[in-house]
mmCIF file of C-alpha atoms in Angstrom:
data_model
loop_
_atom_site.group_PDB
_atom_site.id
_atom_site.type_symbol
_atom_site.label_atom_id
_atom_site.label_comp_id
_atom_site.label_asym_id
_atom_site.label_seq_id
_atom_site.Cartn_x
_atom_site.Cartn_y
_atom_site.Cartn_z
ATOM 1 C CA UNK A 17 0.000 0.000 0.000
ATOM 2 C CA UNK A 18 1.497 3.602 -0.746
ATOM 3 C CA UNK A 19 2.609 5.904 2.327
ATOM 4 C CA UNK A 20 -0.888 8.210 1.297
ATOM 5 C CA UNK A 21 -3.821 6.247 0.456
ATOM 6 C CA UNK A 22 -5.935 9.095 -0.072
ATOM 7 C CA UNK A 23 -5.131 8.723 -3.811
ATOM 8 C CA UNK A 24 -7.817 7.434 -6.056
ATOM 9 C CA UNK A 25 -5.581 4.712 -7.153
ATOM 10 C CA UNK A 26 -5.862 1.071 -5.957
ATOM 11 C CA UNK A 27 -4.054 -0.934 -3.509
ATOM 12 C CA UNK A 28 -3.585 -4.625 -4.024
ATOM 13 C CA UNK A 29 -2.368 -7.170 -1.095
ATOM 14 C CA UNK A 30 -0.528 -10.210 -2.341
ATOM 15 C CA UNK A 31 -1.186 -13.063 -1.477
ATOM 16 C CA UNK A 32 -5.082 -13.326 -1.370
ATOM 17 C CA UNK A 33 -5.623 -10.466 -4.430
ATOM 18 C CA UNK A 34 -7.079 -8.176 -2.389
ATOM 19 C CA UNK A 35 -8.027 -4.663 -3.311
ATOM 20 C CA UNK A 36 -9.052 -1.166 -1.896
ATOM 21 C CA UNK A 37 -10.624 1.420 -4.128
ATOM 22 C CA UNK A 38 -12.938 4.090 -3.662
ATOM 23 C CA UNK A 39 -16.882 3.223 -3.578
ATOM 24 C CA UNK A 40 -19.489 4.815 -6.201
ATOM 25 C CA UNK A 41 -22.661 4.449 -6.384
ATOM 26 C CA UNK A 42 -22.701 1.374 -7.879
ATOM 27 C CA UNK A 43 -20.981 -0.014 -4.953
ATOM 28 C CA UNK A 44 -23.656 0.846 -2.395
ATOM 29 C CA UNK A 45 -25.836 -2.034 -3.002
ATOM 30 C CA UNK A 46 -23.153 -4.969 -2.106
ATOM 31 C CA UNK A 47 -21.797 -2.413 0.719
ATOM 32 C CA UNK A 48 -25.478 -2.845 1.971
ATOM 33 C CA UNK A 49 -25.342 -6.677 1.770
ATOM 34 C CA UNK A 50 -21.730 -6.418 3.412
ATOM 35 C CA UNK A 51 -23.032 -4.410 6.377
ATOM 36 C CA UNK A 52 -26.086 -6.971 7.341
ATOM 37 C CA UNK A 53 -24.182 -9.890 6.920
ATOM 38 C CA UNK A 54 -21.463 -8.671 8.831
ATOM 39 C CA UNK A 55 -24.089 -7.034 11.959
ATOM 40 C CA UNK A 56 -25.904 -10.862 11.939
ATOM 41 C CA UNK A 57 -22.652 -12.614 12.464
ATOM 42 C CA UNK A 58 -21.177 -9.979 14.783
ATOM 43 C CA UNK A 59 -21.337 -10.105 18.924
ATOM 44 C CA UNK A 60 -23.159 -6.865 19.106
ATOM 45 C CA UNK A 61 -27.297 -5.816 19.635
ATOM 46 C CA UNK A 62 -29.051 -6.989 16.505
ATOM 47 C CA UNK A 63 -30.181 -3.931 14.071
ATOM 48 C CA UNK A 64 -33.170 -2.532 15.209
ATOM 49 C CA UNK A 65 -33.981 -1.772 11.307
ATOM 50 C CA UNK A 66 -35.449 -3.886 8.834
ATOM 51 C CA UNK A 67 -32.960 -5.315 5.997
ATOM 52 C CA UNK A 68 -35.027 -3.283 3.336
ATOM 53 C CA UNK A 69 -34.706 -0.386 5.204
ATOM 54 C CA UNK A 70 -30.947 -1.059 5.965
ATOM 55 C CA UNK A 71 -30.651 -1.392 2.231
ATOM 56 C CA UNK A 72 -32.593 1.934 1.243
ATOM 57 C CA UNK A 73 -29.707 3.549 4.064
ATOM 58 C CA UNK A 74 -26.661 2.859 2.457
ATOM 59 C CA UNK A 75 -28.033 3.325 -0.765
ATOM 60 C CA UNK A 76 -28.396 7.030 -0.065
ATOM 61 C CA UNK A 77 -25.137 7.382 1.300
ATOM 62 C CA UNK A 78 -23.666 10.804 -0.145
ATOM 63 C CA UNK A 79 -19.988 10.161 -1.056
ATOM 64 C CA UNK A 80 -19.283 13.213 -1.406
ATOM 65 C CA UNK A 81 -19.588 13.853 2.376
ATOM 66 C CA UNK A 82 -18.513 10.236 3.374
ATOM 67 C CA UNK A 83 -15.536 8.805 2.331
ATOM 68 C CA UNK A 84 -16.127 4.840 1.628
ATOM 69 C CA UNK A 85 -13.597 2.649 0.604
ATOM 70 C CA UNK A 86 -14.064 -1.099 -0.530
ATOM 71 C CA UNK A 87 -12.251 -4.176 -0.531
ATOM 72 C CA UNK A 88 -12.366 -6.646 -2.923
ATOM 73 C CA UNK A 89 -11.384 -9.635 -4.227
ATOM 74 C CA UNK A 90 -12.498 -12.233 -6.814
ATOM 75 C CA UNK A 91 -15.492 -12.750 -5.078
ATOM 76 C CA UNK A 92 -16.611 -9.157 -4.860
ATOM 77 C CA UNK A 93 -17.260 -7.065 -2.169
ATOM 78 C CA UNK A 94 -15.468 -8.503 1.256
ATOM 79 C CA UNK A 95 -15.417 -5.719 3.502
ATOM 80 C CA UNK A 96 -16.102 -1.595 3.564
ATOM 81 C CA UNK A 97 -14.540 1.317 5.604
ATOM 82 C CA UNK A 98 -16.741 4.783 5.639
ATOM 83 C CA UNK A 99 -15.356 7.585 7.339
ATOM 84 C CA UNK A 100 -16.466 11.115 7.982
ATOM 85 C CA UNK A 101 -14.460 14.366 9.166
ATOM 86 C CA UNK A 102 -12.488 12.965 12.228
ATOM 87 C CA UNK A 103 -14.953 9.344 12.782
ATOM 88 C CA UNK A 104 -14.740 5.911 11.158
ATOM 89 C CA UNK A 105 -18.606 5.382 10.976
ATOM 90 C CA UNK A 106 -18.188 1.982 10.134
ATOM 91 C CA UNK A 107 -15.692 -0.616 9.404
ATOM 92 C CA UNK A 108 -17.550 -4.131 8.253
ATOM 93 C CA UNK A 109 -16.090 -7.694 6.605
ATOM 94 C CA UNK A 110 -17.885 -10.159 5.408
ATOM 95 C CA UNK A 111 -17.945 -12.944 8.069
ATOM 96 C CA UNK A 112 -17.026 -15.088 5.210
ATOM 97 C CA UNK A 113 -13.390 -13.420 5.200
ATOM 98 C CA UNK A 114 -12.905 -12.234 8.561
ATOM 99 C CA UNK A 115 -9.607 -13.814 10.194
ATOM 100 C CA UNK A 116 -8.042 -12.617 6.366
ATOM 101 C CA UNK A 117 -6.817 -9.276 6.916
ATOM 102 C CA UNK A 118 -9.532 -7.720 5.306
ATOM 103 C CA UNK A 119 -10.193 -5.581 8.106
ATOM 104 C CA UNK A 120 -6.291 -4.661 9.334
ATOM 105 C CA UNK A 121 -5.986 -3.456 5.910
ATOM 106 C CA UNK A 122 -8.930 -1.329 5.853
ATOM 107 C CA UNK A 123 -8.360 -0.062 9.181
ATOM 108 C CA UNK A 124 -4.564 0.794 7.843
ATOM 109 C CA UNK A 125 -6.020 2.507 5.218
ATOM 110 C CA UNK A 126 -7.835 4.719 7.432
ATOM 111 C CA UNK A 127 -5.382 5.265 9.461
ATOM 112 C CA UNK A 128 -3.579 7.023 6.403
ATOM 113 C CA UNK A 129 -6.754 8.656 5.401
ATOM 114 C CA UNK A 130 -6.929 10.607 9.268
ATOM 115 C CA UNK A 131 -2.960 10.413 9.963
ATOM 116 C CA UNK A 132 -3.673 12.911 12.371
ATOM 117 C CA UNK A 133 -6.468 10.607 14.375
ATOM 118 C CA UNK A 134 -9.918 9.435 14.353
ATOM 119 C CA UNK A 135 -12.158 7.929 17.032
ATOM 120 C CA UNK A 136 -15.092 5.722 15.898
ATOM 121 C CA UNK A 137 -17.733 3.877 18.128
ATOM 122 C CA UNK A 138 -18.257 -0.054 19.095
ATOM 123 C CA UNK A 139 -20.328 -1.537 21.216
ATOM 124 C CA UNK A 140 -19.370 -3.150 24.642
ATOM 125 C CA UNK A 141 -20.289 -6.380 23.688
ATOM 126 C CA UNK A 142 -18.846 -6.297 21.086
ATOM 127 C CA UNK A 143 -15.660 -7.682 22.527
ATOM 128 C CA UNK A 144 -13.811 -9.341 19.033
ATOM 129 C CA UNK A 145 -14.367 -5.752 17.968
ATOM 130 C CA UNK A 146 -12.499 -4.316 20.695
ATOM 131 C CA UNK A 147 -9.969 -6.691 20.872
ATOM 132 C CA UNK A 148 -9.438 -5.728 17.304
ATOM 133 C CA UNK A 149 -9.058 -2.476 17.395
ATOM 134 C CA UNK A 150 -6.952 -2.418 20.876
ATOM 135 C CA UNK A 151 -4.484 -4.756 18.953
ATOM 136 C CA UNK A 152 -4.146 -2.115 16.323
ATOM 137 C CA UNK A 153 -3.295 0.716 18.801
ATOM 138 C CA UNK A 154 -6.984 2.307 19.095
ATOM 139 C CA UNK A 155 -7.601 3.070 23.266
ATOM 140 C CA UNK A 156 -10.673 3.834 24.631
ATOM 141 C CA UNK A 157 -11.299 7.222 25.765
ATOM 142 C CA UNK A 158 -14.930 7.163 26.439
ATOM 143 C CA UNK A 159 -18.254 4.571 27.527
ATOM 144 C CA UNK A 160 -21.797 5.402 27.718
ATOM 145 C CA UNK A 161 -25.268 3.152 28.925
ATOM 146 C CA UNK A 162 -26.136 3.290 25.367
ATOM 147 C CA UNK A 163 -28.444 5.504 26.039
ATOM 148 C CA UNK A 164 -27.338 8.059 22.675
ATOM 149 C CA UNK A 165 -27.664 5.261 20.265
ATOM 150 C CA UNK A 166 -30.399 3.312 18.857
ATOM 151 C CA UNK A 167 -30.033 0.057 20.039
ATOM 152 C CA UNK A 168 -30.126 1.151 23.618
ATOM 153 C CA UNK A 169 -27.278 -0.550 23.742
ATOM 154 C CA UNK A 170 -23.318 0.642 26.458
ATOM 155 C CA UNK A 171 -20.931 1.455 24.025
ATOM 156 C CA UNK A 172 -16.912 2.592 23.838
ATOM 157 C CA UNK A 173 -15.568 5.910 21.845
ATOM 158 C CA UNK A 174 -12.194 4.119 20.866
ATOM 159 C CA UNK A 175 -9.602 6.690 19.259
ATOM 160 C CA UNK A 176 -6.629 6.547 17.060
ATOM 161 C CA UNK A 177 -3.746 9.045 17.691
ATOM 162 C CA UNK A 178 -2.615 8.982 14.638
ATOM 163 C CA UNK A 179 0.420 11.835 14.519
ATOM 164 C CA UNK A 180 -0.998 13.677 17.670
ATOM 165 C CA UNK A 181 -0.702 10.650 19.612
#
């Protein structure tokens, strides 16, 4: 991967052909099916919103105003990052490719997007999540009952330093 993925250029990972691009629209549908597989297999509150509805979400994404990056490989779609200003809104894998450093390389590629830091939200219960992300250098730096979000659900503000740090 080159020192500033910000570039619109793609990144490949030998050995398992994996690549990160940007998303356009035409991405948004599989991002979709990325995100519910990948909330169904995760340890964390199920989505309080119906698949359809999910669906209908990330399809009006703006990307001009949130910056989404896929990986791929053969297969398609394997994972998504989306981040906005100074938060990673959402980092998912397909739970048919997590374990294959789908996510480590999205996350690094975030971490060059925001070298200067980012924080990003994950729920308590969520605790391959956190161990993820503490492995990485993320530290938490916040908890709440869960009462801001929609699940109801306690959650962690983890940040990244990034340069600051």
């Amino acid at each position: 991967m080159s020192s500033d993925p910000s570039d619109a250029g793609e990144h490949e990972h030998e050995p398992d052909r994996l690549t990160l691009r940007p998303a356009s629209a035409p991405d948004l549908p599989d991002i979709a099916e990325v995100y519910l597989a990948a909330r169904v297999a995760a340890t964390m509150p199920p989505s309080i919103h119906p698949d359809d509805a999910v669906r209908a979400w990330v399809g009006g994404w703006d990307l001009d105003t949130l910056v989404v990056w896929v990986a791929e490989t053969e297969a398609g779609t394997v994972g998504f990052a989306a981040v906005r200003d100074v938060w990673l809104e959402s980092l998912y894998v397909d739970p048919g490719h997590a374990g294959a450093g789908v996510g480590s390389a999205l996350l690094d590629l975030v971490k060059g997007l925001r070298p200067d830091g980012f924080d990003l939200w994950v729920f308590e219960v969520n605790e391959p999540a956190r161990a993820f992300y503490a492995a990485r250098g993320l530290v938490e730096v916040a908890r709440t009952d869960g009462r801001g979000n929609e699940e109801r659900a306690p959650d962690i503000q983890l940040s990244w330093p990034g340069a600051s740090g």
